[in-house]
PDB file of C-alpha atoms in Angstrom:
ATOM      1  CA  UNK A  87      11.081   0.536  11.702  1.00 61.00           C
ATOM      2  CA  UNK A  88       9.393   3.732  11.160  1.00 59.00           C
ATOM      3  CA  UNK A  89       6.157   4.923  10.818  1.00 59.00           C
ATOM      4  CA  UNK A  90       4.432   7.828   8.834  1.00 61.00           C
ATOM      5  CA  UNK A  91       0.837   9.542   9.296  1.00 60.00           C
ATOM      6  CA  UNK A  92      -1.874   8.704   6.867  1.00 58.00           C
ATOM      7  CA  UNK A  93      -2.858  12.043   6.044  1.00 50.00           C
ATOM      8  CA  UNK A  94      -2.185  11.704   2.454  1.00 60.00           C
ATOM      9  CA  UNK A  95      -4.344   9.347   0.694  1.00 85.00           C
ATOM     10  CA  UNK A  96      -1.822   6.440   0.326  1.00 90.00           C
ATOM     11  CA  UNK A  97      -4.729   3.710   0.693  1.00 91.00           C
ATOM     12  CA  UNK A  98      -6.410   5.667  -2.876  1.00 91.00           C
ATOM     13  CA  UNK A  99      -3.287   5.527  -4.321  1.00 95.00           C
ATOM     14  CA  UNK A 100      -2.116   1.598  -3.282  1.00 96.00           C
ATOM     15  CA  UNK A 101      -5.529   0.654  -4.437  1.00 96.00           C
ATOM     16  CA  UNK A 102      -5.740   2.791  -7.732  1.00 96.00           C
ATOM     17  CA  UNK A 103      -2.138   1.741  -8.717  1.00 98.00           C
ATOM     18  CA  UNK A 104      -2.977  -1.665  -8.531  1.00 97.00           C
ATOM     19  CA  UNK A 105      -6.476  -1.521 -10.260  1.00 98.00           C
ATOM     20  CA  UNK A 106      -4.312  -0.049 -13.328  1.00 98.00           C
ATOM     21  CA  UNK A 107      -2.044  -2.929 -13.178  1.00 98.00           C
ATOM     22  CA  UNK A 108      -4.143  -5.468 -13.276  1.00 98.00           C
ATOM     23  CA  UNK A 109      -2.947  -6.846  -9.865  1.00 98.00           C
ATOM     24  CA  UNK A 110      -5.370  -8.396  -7.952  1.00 98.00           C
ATOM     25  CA  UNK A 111      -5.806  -7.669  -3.839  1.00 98.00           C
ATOM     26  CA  UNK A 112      -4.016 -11.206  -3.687  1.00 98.00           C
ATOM     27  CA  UNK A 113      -1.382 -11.020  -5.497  1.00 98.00           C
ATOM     28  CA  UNK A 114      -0.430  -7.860  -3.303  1.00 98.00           C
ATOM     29  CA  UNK A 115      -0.333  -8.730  -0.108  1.00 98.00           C
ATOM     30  CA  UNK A 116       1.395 -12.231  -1.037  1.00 98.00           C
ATOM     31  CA  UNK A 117       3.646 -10.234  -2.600  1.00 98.00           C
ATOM     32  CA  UNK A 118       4.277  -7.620  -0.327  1.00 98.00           C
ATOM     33  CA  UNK A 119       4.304 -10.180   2.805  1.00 98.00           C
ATOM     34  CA  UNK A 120       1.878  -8.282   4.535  1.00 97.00           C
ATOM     35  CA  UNK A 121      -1.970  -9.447   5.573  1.00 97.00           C
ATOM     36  CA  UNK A 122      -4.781  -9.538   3.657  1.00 98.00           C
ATOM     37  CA  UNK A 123      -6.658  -7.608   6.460  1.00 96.00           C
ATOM     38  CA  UNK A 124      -3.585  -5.137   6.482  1.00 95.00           C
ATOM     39  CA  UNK A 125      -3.885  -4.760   2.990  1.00 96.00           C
ATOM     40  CA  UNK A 126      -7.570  -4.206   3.043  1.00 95.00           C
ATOM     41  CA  UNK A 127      -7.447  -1.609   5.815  1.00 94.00           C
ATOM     42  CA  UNK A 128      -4.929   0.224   4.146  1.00 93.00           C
ATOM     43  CA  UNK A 129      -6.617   0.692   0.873  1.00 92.00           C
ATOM     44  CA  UNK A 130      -9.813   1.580   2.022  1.00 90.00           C
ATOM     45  CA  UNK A 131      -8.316   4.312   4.865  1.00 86.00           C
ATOM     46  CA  UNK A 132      -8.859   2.528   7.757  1.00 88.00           C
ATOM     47  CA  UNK A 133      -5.411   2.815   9.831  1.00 85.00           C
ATOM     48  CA  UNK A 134      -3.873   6.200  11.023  1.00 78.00           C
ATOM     49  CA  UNK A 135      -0.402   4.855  10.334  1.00 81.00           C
ATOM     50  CA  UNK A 136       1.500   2.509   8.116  1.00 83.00           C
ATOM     51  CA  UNK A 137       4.574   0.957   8.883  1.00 89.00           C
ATOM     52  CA  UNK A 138       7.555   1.800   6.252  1.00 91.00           C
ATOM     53  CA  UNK A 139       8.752  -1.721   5.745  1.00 95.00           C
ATOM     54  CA  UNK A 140       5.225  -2.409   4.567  1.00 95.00           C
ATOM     55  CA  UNK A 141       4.761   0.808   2.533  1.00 94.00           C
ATOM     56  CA  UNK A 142       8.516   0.165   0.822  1.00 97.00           C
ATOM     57  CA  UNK A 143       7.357  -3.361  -0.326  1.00 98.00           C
ATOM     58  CA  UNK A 144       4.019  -2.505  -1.758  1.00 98.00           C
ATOM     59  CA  UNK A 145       6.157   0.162  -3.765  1.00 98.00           C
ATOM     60  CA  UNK A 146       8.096  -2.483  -4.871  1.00 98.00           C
ATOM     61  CA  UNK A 147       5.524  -4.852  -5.445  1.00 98.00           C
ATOM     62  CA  UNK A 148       3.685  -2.140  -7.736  1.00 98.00           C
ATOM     63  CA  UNK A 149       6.841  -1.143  -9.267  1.00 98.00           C
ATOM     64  CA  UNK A 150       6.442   2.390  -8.758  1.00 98.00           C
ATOM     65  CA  UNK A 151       8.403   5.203  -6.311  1.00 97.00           C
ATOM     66  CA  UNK A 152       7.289   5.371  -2.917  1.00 94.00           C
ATOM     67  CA  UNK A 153       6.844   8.973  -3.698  1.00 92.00           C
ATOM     68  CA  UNK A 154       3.667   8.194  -6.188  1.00 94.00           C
ATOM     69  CA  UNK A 155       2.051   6.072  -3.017  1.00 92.00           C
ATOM     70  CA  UNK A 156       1.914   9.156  -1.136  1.00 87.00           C
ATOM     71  CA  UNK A 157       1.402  12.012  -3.652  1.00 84.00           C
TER      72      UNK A 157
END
């Protein structure tokens, strides 16, 4: 397990994605197997770092790249 520096806005990206595809916060972090509470602190910028596994399964989950999550 690896983790990467939030200094790319990866939260405004996760929650922007999602908005556009009509996924709600739910859905997500069911999805993703992750915690509501991890889901919300990511989105809104409130960790430093994010673990891989869990960035790699919201890609998924959103069907995008893990390249557009942190772009």
């Amino acid at each position: 397990m690896y983790q990467i520096n939030l200094t790319v806005n990866i939260g405004h990206n996760i929650k922007r994605i999602r908005e556009v595809k009509n996924i709600s916060r739910k859905e997500l972090y069911i999805d993703a197997k992750i915690s509501a509470a991890t889901l919300f602190r990511l989105e809104n910028n409130k960790v430093k770092y994010i673990n891989t596994d869990h960035l790699h399964r919201i890609a998924k989950c959103l069907s995008v790249d893990i390249r557009e999550l942190l772009s």
